[in-house]
Coordinates of C-alpha atoms in Angstrom, one line a residue:
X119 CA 0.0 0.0 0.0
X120 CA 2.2 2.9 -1.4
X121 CA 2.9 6.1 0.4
X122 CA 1.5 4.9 4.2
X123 CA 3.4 5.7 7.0
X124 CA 6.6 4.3 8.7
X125 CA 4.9 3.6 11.8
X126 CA 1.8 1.9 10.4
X127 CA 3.5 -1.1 11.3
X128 CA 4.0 -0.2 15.0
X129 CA 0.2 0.5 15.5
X130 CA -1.5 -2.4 14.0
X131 CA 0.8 -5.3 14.3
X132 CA 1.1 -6.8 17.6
X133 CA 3.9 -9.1 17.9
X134 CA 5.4 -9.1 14.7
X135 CA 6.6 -12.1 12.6
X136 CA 6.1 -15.5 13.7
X137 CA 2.5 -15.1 15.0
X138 CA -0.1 -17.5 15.1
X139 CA -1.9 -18.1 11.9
X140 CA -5.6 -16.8 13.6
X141 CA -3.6 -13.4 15.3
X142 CA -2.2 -13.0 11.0
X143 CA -5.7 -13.2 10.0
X144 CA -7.1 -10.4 11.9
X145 CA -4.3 -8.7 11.4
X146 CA -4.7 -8.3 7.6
X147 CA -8.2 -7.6 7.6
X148 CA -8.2 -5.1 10.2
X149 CA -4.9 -3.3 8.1
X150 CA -7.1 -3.9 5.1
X151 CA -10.2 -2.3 6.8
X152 CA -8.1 0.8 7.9
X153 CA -7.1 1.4 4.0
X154 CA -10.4 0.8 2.9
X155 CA -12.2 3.8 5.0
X156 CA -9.4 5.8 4.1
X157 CA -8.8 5.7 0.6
X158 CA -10.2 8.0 -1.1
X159 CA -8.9 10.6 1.6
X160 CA -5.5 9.2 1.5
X161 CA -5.3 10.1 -2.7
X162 CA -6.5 13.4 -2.0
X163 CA -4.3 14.8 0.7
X164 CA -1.0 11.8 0.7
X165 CA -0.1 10.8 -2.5
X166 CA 0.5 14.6 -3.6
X167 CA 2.7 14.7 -1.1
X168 CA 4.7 11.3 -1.8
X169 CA 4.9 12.1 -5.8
X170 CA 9.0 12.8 -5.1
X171 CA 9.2 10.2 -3.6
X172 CA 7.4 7.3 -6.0
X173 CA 8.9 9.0 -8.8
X174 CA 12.4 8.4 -7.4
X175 CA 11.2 4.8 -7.1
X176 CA 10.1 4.4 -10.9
X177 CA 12.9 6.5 -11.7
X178 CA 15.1 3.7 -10.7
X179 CA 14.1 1.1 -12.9
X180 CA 14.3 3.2 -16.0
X181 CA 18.3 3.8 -16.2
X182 CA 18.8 0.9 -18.0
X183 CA 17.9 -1.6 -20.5
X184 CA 15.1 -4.0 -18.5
X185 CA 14.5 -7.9 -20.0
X186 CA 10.7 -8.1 -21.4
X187 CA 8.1 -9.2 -19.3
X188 CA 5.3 -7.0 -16.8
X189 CA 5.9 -4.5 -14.6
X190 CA 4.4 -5.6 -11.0
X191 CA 4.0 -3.0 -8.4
X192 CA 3.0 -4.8 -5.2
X193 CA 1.2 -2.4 -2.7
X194 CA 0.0 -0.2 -5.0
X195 CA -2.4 1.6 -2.9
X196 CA -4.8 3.6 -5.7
X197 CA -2.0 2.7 -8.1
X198 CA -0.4 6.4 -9.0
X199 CA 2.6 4.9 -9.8
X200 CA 0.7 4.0 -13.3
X201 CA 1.3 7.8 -14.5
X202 CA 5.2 7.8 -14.8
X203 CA 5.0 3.7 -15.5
X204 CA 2.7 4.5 -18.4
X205 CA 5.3 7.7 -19.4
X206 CA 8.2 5.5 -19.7
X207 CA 6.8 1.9 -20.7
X208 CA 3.9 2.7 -22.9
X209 CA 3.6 -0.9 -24.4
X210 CA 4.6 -2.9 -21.1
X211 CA 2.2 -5.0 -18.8
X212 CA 1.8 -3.5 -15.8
X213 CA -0.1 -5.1 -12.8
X214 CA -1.1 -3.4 -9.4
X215 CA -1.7 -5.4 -6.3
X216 CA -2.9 -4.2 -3.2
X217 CA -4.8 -6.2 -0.3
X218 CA -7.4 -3.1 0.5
X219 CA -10.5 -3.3 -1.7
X220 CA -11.0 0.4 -1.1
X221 CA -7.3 1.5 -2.9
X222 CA -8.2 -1.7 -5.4
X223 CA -11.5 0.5 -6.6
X224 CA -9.9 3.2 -6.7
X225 CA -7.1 2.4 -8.9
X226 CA -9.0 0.2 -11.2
X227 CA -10.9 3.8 -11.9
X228 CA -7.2 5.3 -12.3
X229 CA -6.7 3.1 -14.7
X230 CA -9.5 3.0 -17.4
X231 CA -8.6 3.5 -21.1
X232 CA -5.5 1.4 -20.4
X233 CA -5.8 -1.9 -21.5
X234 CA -2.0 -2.9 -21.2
X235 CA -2.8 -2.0 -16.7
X236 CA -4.9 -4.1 -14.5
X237 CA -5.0 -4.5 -10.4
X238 CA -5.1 -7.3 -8.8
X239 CA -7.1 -7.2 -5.2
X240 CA -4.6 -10.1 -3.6
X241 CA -1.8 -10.1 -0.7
X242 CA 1.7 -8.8 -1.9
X243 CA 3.6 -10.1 0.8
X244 CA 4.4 -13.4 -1.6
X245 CA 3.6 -13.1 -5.3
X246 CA 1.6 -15.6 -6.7
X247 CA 4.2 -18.3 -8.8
X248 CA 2.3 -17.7 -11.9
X249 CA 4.8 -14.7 -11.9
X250 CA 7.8 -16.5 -11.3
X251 CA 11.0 -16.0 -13.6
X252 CA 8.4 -13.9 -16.3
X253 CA 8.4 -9.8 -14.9
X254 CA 11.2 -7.1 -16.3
X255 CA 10.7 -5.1 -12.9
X256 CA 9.4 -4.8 -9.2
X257 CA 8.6 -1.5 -7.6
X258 CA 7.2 -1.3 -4.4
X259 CA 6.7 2.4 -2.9
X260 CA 6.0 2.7 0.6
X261 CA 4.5 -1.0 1.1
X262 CA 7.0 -2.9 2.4
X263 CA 7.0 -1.0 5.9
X264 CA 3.2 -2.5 6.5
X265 CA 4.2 -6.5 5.9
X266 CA 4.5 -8.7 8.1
X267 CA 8.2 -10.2 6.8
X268 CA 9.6 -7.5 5.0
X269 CA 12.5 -10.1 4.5
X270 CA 10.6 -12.7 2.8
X271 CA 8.0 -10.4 0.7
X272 CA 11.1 -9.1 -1.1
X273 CA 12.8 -12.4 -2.0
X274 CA 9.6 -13.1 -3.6
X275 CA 9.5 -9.8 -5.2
X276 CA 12.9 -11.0 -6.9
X277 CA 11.7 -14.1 -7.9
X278 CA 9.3 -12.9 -10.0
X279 CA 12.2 -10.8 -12.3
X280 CA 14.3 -12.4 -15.2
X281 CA 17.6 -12.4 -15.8
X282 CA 18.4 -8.7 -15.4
X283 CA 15.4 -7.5 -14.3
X284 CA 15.2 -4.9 -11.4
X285 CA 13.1 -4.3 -8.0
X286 CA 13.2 -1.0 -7.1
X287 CA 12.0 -0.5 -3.4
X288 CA 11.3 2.6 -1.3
X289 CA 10.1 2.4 2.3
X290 CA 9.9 4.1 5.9
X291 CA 12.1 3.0 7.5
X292 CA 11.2 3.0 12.0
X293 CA 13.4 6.4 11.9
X294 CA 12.3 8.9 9.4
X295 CA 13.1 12.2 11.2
X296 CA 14.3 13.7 14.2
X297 CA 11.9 15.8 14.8
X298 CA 8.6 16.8 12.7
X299 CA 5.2 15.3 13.1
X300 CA 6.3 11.5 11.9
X301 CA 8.5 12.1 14.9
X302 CA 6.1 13.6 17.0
X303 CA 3.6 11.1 16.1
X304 CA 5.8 8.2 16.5
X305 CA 6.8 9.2 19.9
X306 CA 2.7 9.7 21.0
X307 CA 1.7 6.5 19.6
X308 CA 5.1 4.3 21.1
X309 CA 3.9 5.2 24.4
X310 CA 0.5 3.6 24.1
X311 CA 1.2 0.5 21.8
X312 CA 4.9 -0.8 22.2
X313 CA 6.7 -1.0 18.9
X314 CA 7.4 -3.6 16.3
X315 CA 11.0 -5.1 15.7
X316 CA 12.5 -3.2 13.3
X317 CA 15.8 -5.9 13.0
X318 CA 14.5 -6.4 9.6
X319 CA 15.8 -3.1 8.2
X320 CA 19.4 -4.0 8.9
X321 CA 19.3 -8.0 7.1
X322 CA 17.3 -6.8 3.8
X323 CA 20.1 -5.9 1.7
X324 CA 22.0 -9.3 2.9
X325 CA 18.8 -11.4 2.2
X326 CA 18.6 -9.6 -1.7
X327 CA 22.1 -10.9 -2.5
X328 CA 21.6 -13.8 -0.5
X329 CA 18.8 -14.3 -3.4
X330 CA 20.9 -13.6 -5.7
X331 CA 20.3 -10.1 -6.2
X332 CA 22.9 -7.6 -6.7
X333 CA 22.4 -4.4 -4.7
X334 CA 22.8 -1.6 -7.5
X335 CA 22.0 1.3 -4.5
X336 CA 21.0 1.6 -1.2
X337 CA 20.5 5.3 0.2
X338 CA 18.3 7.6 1.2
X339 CA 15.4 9.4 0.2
X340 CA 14.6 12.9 1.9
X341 CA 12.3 16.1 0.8
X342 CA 10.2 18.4 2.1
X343 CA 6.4 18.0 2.9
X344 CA 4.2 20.7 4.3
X345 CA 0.9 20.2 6.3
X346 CA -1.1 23.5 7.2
X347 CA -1.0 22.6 10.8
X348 CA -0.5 20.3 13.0
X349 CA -4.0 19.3 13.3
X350 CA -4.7 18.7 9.9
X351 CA -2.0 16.5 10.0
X352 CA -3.3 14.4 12.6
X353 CA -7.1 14.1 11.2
X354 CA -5.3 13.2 7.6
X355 CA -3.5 10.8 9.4
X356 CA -6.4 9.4 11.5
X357 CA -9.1 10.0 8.6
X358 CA -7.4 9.5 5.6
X359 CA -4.1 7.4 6.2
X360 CA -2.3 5.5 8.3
X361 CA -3.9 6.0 12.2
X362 CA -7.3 4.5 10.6
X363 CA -6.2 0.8 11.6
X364 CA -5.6 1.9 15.0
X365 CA -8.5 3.7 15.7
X366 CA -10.4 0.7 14.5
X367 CA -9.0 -1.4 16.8
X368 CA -8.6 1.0 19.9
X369 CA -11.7 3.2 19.4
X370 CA -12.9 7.2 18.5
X371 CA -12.5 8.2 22.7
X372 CA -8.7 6.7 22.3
X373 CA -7.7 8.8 19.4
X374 CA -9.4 12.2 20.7
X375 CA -6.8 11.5 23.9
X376 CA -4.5 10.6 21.0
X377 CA -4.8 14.1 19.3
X378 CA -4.7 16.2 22.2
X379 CA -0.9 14.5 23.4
X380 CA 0.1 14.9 19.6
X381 CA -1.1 18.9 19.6
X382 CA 0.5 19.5 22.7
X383 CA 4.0 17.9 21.5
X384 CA 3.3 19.8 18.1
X385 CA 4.4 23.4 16.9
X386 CA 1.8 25.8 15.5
X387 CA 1.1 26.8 12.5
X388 CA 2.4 25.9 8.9
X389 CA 4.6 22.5 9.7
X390 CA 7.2 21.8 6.6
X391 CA 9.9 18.3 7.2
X392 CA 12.3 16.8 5.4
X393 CA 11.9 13.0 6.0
X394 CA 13.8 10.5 5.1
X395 CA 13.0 7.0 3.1
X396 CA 14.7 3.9 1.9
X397 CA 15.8 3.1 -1.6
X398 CA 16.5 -0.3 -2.5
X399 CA 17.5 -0.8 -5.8
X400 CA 18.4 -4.4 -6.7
X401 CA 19.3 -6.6 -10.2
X402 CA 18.9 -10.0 -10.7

């Protein structure tokens, strides 16, 4: 699910890998319900302010010659990576998949009049096999954050490539800024629900190579995003992106405590940040 949050992870998992199969199950549908109420809010006021972002992510799959085959983009969210796909591979398959119905409508709609695109509602944690050894490139924006096994879900994105193919990767990682309201937030929401482990970050590069991938960059990713205030923020957030999962599960009295601890921690007035993503950039 492109462009959601670094700490969307922390709020709705509870545990982390290795949970029982029945915890995994409510898991995903209560992430998938949180995306659902939110998508059309999270298109209008998020993925504007991702676009630098996803189109660093594209960007990185386009510097070189790529094998045939589709372009997959697991977690697409409501898909707008399609735009600058589209732009650069105008003949080339390309196939969304995202587990929220609600971003699923909404890029199907995105992507009307294009007959080459389609979107698959489906989990992208492990690609179905039909895909296996046939797809010229991966890209993932903002996605892998959310899964539960980051680890695994992109050895199975490089399985999918051929020969030479690329995955292109960009993700929030559990630090994205010092200060600013990910920070802020971040800080409000650890001290209710304890975080996820976050060891993953440091092993993905290994477990890409150990795949047989070859690491072609790994840096990272920062510009500026400006929110009108800090409330704003926090009901985009909690309305329209990633905070919907947790109010689901804790409840509307929770998250109005929620909001008053994040306003008192915030600054007022305009509220600009620089955060900083992940890019993973690998070649089979």
């Amino acid at each position: 699910m492109d462009g959601r949050l670094g700490y969307v992870r922390e709020m709705t998992a509870n545990g982390g890998v290795g949970r029982d199969e029945a915890a995994e199950v409510e898991r995903r549908a209560r992430v998938a319900r949180g995306w659902d109420e939110v998508a059309e809010g999270y298109d209008a006021y998020f993925v504007p302010r991702f676009a630098p972002w996803l189109r660093a992510g594209v960007d990185a799959i386009t510097d070189g010659v790529l094998p045939d085959g589709p372009i997959l983009v697991p977690c697409c969210g409501t898909f707008p990576e399609v735009e600058p796909l589209i732009e650069r591979f105008p003949d080339r398959e390309l196939v969304g998949i995202d587990l929220s119905a609600g971003m699923v409508r909404l890029a199907r709609s995105r992507v009307e009049g294009h007959p080459q695109v389609s979107v698959v509602e489906g989990d992208a944690a492990t690609l179905d096999p039909q895909w296996s050894g046939r797809c010229g490139a991966v890209v993932s924006v903002f996605g892998l954050q959310q899964l539960p096994d980051p680890e695994q879900a992109v050895r199975s994105w490089l399985a999918v490539l051929r020969p030479g193919g690329r995955l292109s990767v960009v993700y929030w990682p559990s630090k994205t800024e010092d200060d600013g309201p990910f920070a802020v937030m971040a800080d409000v929401v650890r001290a209710q629900v304890p975080a996820g482990d976050s060891s993953w970050e440091g092993r993905l590069a290994i477990a890409l190579v150990d795949a047989g991938g070859v690491v072609l960059r790994d840096a990272e990713l920062s510009f500026p995003m400006t929110h009108a205030d800090a409330a704003t923020y926090f009901d985009a957030a909690n309305r329209a992106g990633s905070l919907r999962a947790l109010g689901i599960a804790r409840g509307d009295e929770f998250m109005a405590r929620l909001r008053d601890e994040f306003l008192e921690k915030a600054p007022t007035g305009e509220w600009t940040h620089h955060p900083r993503a992940r890019i993973l950039v690998v070649q089979r």
